[in-house]
XYZ file of C-alpha atoms in Angstrom:
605
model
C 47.544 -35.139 -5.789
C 48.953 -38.578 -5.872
C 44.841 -40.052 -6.067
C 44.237 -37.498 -8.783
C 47.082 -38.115 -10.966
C 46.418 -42.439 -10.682
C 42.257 -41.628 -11.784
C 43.539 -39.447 -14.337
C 45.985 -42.036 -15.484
C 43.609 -45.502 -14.682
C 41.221 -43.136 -17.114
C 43.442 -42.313 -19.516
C 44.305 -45.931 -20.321
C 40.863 -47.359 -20.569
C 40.195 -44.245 -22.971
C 43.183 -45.405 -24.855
C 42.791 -49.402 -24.992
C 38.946 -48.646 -25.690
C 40.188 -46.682 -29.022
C 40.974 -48.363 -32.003
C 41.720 -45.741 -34.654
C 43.746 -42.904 -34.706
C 41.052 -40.057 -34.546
C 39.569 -41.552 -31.613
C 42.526 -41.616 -29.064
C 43.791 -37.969 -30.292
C 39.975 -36.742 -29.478
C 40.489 -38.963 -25.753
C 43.827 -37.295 -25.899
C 42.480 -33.768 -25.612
C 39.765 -34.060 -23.289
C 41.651 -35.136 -20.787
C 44.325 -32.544 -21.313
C 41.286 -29.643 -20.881
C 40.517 -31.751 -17.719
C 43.816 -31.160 -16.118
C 44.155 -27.777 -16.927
C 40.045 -27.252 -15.509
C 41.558 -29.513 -12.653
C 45.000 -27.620 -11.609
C 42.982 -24.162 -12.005
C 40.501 -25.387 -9.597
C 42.723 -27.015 -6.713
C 45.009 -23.592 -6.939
C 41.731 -21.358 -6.330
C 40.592 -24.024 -3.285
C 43.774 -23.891 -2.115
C 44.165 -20.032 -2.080
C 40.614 -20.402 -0.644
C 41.764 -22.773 1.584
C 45.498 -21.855 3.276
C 45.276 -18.224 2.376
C 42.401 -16.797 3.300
C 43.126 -13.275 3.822
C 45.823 -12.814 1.074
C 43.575 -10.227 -1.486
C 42.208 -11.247 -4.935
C 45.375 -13.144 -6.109
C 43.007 -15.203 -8.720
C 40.644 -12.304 -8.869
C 37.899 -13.781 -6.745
C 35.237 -12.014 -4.944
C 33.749 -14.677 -3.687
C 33.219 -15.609 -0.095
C 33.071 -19.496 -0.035
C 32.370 -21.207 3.308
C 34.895 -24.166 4.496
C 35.862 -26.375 7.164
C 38.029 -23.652 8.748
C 36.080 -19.989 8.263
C 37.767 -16.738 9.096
C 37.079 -15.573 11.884
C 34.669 -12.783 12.091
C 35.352 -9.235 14.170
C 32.273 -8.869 16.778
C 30.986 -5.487 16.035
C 30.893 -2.664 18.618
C 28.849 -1.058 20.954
C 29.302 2.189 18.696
C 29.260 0.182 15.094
C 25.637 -1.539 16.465
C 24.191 1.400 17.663
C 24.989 3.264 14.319
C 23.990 0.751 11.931
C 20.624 0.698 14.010
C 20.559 4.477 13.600
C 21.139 4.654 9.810
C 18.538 1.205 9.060
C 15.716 3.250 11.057
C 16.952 7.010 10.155
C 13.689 7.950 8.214
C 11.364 6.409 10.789
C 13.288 8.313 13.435
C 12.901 11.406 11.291
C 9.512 10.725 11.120
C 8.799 10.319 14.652
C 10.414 13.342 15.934
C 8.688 15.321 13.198
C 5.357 14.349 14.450
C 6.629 15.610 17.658
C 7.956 18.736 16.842
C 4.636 19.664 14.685
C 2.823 18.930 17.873
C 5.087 21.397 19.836
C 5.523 24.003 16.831
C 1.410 23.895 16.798
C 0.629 24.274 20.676
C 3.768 26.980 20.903
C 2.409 29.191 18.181
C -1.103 29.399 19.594
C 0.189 31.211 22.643
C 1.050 34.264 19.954
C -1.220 33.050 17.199
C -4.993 33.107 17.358
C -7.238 30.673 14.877
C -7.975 33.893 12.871
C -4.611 34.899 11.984
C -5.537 32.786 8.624
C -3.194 34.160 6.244
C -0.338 33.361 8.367
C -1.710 29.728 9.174
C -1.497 29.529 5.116
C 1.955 30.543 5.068
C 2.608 27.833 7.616
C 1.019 25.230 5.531
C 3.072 25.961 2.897
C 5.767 22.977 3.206
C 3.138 20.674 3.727
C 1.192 21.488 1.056
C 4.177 20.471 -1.435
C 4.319 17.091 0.497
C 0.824 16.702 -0.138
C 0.383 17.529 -3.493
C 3.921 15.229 -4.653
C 2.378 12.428 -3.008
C -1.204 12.866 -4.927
C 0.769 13.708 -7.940
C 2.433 9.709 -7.917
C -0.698 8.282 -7.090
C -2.126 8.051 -10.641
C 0.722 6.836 -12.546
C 2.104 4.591 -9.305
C -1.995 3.039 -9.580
C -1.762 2.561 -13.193
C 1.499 1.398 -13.879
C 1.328 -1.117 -10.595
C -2.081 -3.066 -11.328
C -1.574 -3.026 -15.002
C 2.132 -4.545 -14.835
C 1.012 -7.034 -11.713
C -1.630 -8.020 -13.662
C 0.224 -8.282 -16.941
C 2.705 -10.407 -15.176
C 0.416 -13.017 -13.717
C -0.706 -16.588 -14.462
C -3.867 -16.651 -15.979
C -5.109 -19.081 -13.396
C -4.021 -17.073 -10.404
C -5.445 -13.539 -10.961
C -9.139 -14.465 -10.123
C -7.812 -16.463 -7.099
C -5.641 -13.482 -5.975
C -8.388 -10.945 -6.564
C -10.934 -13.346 -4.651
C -8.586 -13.742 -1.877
C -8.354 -9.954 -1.619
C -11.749 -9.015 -1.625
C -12.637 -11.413 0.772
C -9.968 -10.455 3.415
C -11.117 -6.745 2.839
C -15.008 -7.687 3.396
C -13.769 -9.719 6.519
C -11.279 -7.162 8.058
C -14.427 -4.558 7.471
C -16.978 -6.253 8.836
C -14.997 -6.866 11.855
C -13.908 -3.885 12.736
C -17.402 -2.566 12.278
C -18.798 -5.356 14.754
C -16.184 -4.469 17.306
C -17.080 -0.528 17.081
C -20.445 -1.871 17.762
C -19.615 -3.446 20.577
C -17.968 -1.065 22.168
C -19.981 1.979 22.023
C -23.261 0.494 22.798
C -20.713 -0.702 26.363
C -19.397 2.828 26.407
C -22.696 4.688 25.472
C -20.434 7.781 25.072
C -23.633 9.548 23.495
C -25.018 9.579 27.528
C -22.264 10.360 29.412
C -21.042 13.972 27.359
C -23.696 16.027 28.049
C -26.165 17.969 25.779
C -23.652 20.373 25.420
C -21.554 19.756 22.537
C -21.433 22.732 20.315
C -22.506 22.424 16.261
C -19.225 23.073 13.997
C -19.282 22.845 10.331
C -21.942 22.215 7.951
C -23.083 18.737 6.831
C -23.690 17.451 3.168
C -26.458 16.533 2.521
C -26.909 12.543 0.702
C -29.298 9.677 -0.375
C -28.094 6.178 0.179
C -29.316 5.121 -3.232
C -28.013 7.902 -4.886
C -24.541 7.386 -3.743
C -24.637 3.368 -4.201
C -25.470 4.445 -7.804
C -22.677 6.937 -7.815
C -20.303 4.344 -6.728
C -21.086 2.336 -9.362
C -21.618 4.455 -12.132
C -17.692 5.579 -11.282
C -16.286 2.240 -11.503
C -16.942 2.669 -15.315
C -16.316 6.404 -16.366
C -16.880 7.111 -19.547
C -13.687 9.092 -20.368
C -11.065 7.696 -18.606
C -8.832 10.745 -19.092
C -11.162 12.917 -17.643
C -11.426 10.569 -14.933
C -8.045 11.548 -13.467
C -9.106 14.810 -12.519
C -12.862 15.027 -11.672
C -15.710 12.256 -10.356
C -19.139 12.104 -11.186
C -21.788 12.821 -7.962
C -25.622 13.083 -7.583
C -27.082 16.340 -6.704
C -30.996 16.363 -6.299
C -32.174 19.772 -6.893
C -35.679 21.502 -6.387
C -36.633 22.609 -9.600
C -39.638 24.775 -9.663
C -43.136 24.184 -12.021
C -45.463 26.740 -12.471
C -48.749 25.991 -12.919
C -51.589 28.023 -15.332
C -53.361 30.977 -13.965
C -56.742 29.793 -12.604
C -59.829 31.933 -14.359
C -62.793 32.133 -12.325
C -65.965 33.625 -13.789
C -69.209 34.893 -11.884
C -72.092 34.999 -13.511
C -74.533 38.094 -13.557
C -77.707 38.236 -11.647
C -81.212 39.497 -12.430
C -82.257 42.494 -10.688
C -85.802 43.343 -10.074
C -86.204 46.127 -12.497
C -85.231 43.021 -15.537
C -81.735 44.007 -16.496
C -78.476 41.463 -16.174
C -75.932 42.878 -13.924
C -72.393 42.588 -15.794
C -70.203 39.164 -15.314
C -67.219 39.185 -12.771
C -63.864 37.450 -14.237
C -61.170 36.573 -11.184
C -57.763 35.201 -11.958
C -55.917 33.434 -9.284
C -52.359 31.834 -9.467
C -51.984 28.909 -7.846
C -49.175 27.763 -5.062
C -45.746 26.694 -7.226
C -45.145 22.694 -7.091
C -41.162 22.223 -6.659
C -39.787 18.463 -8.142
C -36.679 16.976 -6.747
C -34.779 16.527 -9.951
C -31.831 14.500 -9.974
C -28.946 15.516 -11.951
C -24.538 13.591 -12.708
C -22.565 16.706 -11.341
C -18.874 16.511 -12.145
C -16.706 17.451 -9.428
C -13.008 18.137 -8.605
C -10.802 14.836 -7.380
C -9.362 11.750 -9.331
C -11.562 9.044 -9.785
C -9.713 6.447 -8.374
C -12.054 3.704 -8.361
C -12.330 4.629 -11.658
C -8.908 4.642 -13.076
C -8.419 1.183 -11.229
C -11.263 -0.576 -12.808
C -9.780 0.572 -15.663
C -6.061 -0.720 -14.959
C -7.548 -4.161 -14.070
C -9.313 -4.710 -17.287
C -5.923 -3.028 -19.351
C -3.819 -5.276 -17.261
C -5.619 -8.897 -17.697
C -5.641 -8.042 -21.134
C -2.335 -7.142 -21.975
C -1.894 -10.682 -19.976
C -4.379 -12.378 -22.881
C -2.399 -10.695 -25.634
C 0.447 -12.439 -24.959
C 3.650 -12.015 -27.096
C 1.815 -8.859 -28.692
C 1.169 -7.392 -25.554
C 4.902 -7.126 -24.437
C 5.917 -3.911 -25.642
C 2.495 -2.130 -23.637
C 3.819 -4.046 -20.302
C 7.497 -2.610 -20.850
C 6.109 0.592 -21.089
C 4.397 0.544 -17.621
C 7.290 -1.906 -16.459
C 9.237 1.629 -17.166
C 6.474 3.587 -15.933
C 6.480 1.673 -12.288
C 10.057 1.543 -11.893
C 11.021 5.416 -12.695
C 7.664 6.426 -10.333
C 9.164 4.240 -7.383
C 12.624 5.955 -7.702
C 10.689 9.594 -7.501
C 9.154 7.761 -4.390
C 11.696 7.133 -2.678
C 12.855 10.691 -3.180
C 9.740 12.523 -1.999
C 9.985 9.786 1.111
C 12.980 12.075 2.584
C 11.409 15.100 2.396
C 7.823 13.414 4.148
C 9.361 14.682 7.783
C 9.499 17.840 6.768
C 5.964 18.491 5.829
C 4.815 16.189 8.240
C 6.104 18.648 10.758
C 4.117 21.805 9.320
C 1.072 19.942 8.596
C 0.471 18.960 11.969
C 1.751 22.153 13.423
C -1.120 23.975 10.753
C -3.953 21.542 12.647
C -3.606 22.566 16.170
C -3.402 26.176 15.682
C -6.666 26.055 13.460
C -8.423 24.156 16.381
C -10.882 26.731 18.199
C -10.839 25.501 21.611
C -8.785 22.256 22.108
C -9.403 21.968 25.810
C -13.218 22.300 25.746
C -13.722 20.175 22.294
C -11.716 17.313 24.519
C -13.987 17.933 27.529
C -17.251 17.633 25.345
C -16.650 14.640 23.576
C -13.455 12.746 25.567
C -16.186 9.791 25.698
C -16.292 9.043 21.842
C -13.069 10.076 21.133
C -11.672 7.353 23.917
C -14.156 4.610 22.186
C -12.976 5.412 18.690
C -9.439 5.066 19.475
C -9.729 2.093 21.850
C -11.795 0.523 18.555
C -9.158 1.473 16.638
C -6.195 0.014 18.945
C -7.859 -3.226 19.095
C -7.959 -3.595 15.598
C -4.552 -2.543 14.687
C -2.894 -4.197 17.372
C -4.757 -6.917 18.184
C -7.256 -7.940 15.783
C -5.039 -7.669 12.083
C -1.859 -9.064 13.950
C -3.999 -12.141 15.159
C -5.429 -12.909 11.828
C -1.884 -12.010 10.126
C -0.060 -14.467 12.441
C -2.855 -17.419 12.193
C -2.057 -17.420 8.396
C 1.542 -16.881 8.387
C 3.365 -17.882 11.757
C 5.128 -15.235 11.549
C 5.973 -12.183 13.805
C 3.247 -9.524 13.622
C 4.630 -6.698 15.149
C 7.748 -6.808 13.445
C 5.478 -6.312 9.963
C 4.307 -3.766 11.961
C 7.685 -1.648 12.842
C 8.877 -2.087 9.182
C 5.823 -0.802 7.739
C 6.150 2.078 10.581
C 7.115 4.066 7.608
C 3.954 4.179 5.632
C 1.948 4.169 9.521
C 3.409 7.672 10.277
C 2.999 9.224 6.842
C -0.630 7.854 6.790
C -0.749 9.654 10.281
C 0.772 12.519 9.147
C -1.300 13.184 5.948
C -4.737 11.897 6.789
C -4.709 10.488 3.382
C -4.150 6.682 2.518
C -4.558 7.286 -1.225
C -1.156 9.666 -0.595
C 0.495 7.045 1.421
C 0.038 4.167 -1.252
C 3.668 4.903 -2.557
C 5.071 4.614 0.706
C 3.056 2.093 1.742
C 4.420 -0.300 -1.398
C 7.704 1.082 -1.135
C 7.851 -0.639 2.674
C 6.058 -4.039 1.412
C 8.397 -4.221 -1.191
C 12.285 -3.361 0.404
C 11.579 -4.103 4.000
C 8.970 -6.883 4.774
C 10.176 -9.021 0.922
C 6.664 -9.384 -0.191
C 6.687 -9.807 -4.398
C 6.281 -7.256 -5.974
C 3.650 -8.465 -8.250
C 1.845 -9.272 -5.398
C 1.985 -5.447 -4.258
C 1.445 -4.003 -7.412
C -2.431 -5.505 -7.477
C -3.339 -5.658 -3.545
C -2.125 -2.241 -2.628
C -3.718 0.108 -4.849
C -6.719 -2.083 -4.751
C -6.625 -1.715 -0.725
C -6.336 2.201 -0.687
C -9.295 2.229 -2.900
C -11.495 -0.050 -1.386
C -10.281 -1.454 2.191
C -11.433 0.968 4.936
C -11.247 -0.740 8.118
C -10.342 2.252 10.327
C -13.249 4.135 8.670
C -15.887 1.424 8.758
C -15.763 1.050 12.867
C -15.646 5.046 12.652
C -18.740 5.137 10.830
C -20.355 2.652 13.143
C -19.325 4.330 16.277
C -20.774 8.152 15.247
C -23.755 6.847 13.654
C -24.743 5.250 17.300
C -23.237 7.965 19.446
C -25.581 10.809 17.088
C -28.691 8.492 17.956
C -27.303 7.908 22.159
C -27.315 11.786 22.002
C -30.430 12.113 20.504
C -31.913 9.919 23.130
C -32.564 7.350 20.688
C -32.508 3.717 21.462
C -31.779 1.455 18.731
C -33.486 -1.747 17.669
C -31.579 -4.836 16.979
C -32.532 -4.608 13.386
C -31.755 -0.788 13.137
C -28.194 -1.762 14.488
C -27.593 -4.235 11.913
C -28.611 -2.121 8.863
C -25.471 0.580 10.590
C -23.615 -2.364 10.223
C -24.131 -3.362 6.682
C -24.046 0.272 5.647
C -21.046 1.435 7.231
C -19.349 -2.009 5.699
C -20.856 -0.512 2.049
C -20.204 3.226 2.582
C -16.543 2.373 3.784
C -15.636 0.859 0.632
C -17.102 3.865 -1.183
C -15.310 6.223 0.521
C -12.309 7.970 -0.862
C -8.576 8.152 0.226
C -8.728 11.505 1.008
C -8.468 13.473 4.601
C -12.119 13.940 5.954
C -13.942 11.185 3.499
C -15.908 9.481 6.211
C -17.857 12.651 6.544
C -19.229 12.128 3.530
C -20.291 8.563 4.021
C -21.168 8.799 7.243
C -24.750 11.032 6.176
C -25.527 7.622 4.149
C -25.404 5.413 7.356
C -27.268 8.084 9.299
C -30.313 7.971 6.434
C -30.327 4.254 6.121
C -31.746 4.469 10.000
C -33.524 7.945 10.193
C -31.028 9.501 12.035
C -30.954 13.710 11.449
C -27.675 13.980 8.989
C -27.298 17.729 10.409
C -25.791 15.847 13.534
C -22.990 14.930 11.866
C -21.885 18.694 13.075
C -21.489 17.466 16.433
C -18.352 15.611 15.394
C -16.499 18.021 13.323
C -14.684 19.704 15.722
C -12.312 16.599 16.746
C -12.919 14.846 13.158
C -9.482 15.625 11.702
C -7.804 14.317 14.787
C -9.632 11.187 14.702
C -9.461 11.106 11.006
C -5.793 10.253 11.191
C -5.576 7.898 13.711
C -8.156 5.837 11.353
C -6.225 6.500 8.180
C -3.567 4.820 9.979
C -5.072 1.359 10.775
C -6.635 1.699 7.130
C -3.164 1.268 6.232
C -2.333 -1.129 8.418
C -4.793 -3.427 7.198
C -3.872 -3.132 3.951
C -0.457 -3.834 4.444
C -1.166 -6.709 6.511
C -3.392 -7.811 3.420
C -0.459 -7.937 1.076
C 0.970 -9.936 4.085
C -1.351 -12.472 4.385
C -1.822 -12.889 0.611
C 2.173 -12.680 -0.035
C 2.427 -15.997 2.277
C -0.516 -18.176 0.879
C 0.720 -17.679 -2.780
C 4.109 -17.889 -2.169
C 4.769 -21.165 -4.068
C 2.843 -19.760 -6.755
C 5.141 -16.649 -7.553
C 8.834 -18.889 -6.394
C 9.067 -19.032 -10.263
C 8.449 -15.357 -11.344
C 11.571 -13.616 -10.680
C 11.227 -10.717 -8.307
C 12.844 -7.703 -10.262
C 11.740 -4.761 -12.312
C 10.603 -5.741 -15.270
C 12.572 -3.169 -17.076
C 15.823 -3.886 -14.938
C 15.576 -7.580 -15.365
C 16.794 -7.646 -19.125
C 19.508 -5.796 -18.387
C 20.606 -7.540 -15.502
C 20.493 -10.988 -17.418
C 22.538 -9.319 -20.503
C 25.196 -8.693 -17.918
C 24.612 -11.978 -16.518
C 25.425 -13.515 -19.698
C 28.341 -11.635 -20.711
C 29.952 -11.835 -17.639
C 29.552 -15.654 -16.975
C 31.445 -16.890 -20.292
C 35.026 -16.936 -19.623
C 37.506 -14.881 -21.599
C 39.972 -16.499 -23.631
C 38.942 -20.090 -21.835
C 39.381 -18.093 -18.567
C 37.635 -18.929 -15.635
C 36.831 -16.064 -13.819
C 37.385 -15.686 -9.856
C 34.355 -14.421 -9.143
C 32.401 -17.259 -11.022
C 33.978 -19.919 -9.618
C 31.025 -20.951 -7.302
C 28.803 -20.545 -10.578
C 31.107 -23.658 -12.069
C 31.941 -25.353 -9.049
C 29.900 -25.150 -6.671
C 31.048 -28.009 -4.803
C 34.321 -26.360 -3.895
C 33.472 -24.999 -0.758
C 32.110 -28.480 0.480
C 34.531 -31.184 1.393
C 37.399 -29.936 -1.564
C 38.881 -32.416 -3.248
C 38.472 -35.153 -1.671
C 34.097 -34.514 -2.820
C 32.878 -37.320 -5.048
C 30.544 -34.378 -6.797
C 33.541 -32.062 -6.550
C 35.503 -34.330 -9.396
C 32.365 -35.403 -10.923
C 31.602 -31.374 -12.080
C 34.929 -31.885 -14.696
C 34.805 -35.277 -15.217
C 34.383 -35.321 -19.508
């Protein structure tokens, strides 16, 4: 106190010899009387900070500053731990023992249920059938207002480094995992070891691989982007019949011996009808995602062009992202639940589990070790090489969005989820996540791609077929192509998986052999697809990390009101300092008190 009051004083003197008119020392005069009073409120808050650590908000302070002497902190519990472990990981939890009671619930009811009883399987389906359809119902306006507002936000400059960063960790992640299926079943050769006894279930569609490249093109650009949200445009080459004239034949007469003509013989004949494969756009049921996000890309870069005109359009999707991630995060709670039911519903409908598993146990141990290697090997190699950072611990707090994808076969209806757990539990930006995710669910199918690989040379194994070199890498291209056509839907591979079976001559009716343990397999792929896009946000999150340090992390909506409260509560009342802004002011206090050369520098006028 003594040192304050003779550096106030030495101060105060050289203020006042300095001065030679009146004004000037009564203006010296004041600021140093505000600097005592700044001064004496700041040594009683450090030394109620200080000496009385535990004695309540006596200078209404909030604030937990760290000094030379800090309180001493309880150790929790045995009980306290164990509980605040419980309540962090309560919806995973939930989540896991849902998958295991479906399992139960489904191989319980078949002992009193048979796969025929179909309207009460439908009854049972019921619960998750509302899960399902309020997860497709936020996937259009979560897509839409995410890319549009991620894109809206971004630097000119970084958006086409972003997007080429993306697309080429989805080609890479593909392409891998499609080499590794290769790998793996031609070591396997399941298609030899199962026998030619594998029973045909199902009915295969029937597809050209030009016709669907040009169908995944021509839906990139839809031309009515409202119609777009409910129905896709597809190819469908039909016979269409041409008949041909009548043929008239005419036989002339012939001269008898007696001189007269004989009368002329007319014969009509139709001739064999000549069918033409006619092409035809068929619009059919299901959102066009790919679609709708070309769309929100272009929308999105520019609102970003638009600039100060374009604000009001990104507030409203700002709005629009924010209010569809709160309806998230409800519909997350009630995912166990129809989790449970769904799963239950898939092993009643199963025919014969037992023999299915007998008949093809080959593939469906190569597709799954494929799978495992990727998910849990592969990804988390390539995730820590770019990061240094923990892989598996991405994994567990994304465990969320890997059960639901698990659970509904569908990574188009796990893209809420899947941000939701990028966003809150692994801290990647949100601006980041808004553009990479829903550009992942669309167009990153690693789990798929080493699926397609793997049928496509099990089908020609059980054939008898050997392949060529060059045959195998055409599967490999095309299942790298048809994956990123394929849609986020349960069962979508099926539908690809006739292209990669035409690009090598393969019979597409063989796809039939596969059906029966498809939807079993199906999730376990949706999963990794998943995976690998959340590891994608990851990666990407990391390397432009410096880039988005500067954009603030918030809602776009939220943000203005947060910095209006900000504002107001910052100025002091009354020349007031507040208790709980004290650190905002000073925020030297907690150093080395006092005695801190930048401590009496902060009210030094």
């Amino acid at each position: 106190m003594a040192t304050f009051l003779l550096q106030m004083r030495i101060s105060f003197g050289h203020a006042w010899i300095t001065a030679h008119d009146r004004r000037a020392r009564r203006t010296y005069l004041l600021m140093h009387i505000h600097n005592i009073k700044v001064k004496v409120h700041q040594i009683a808050v450090w030394y109620q900070l200080r000496i009385y650590p535990a004695r309540g908000n006596r200078f209404h302070t909030t604030v937990t500053m760290e000094t030379d002497t800090p309180p001493i902190q309880r150790r929790k519990t045995r009980k306290q731990m164990l509980r605040s472990v419980l309540m962090d990981n309560l919806l995973v939890i939930l989540l896991v023992l849902a998958v295991g009671i479906g399992i139960g619930m489904g191989f319980a009811l078949r002992l009193v249920w048979s796969p025929d009883d179909k309207r009460k399987i439908f009854y049972l389906a019921f619960p998750g059938q509302l899960l399902l359809n309020m997860l497709k119902c936020l996937i259009l306006p979560l897509v839409v207002s995410s890319l549009i507002t991620g894109l809206a936000a971004l630097d000119k400059s970084v958006t086409g480094k972003l997007g080429g960063a993306a697309v080429l960790y989805y080609l890479t992640t593909t392409l891998l995992a499609v080499v590794l299926g290769i790998i793996l079943v031609l070591s396997i050769q399941p298609g030899f070891k199962g026998g030619n006894t594998i029973e045909r279930t199902g009915k295969a569609k029937l597809s050209q691989p030009i016709e669907s490249l040009l169908d995944l093109i021509r839906n990139c650009f839809p031309n009515n982007i409202v119609t777009a949200c409910f129905e896709r445009g597809e190819t469908v080459i039909s016979l269409v019949e041409k008949k041909l004239p009548a043929i008239t034949t005419v036989a002339p007469g012939n001269m008898t011996t007696m001189g007269t003509m004989t009368t002329t013989v007319t014969s009509t004949m139709a001739p064999d009808p000549i069918f033409i494969e006619t092409p035809s756009i068929q619009m059919g049921g299901g959102t066009n995602v790919l679609g709708v996000v070309v769309f929100s890309i272009a929308l999105g870069c520019v609102i970003n062009y638009l600039g100060p005109m374009g604000v009001p359009l990104k507030n409203f999707f700002e709005s629009l992202n924010a209010a569809t991630m709160i309806l998230v995060k409800l519909v997350i709670w009630y995912s166990p639940f129809g989790i449970m039911f769904l799963i239950a519903t898939k092993f009643i409908e199963m025919e014969d589990p037992t023999r299915v598993f007998e008949q093809l146990l080959y593939y469906f141990l190569t597709v799954l070790a494929g799978l495992a290697i990727h998910g849990l090997i592969f990804l988390p190699l390539i995730y820590f090489i770019a990061t240094r950072k923990n892989p598996y611990l991405f994994i567990f707090r994304q465990m969320k969005a890997i059960i639901t994808a698990w659970g509904t076969a569908s990574s188009s209806a796990t893209l809420p989820i899947t941000m939701e757990c990028l966003v809150n539990r692994n801290n990647i930006h949100r601006n980041i996540v808004r553009f990479v995710a829903p550009v992942g669910a669309t167009i990153n199918m690693d789990g798929t791609a080493l699926y397609e690989a793997v049928a496509a040379i099990f089908i020609a194994q059980y054939n008898g077929r050997i392949l060529t070199i060059a045959e195998v890498i055409i599967i490999s291209l095309t299942a790298t192509a048809a994956a990123i056509g394929a849609a986020g839907v349960p069962q979508a591979g099926l539908v690809t998986m006739v292209i990669v079976l035409t690009a090598v001559n393969l019979p597409t009716n063989d796809v039939t052999l596969i059906l029966a343990i498809d939807w079993f397999l199906d999730r376990f792929r949706t999963a990794i697809n998943v995976l690998g896009d959340s590891f994608g946000a990851g990666i990407l999150g990391h390397i432009f990390r410096h880039t988005f340090a500067n954009i603030p992390d918030v809602d776009g909506n939220l943000q203005g009101y947060t910095d209006m409260e900000s504002d107001s509560s910052d100025k002091p009342a009354n020349g007031d300092v507040k208790g709980s802004d004290i650190t905002k002011i000073y925020p030297n206090i907690e150093k080395q008190g006092l005695d801190n050369a930048a401590f009496q520098m902060n009210t030094r006028m």
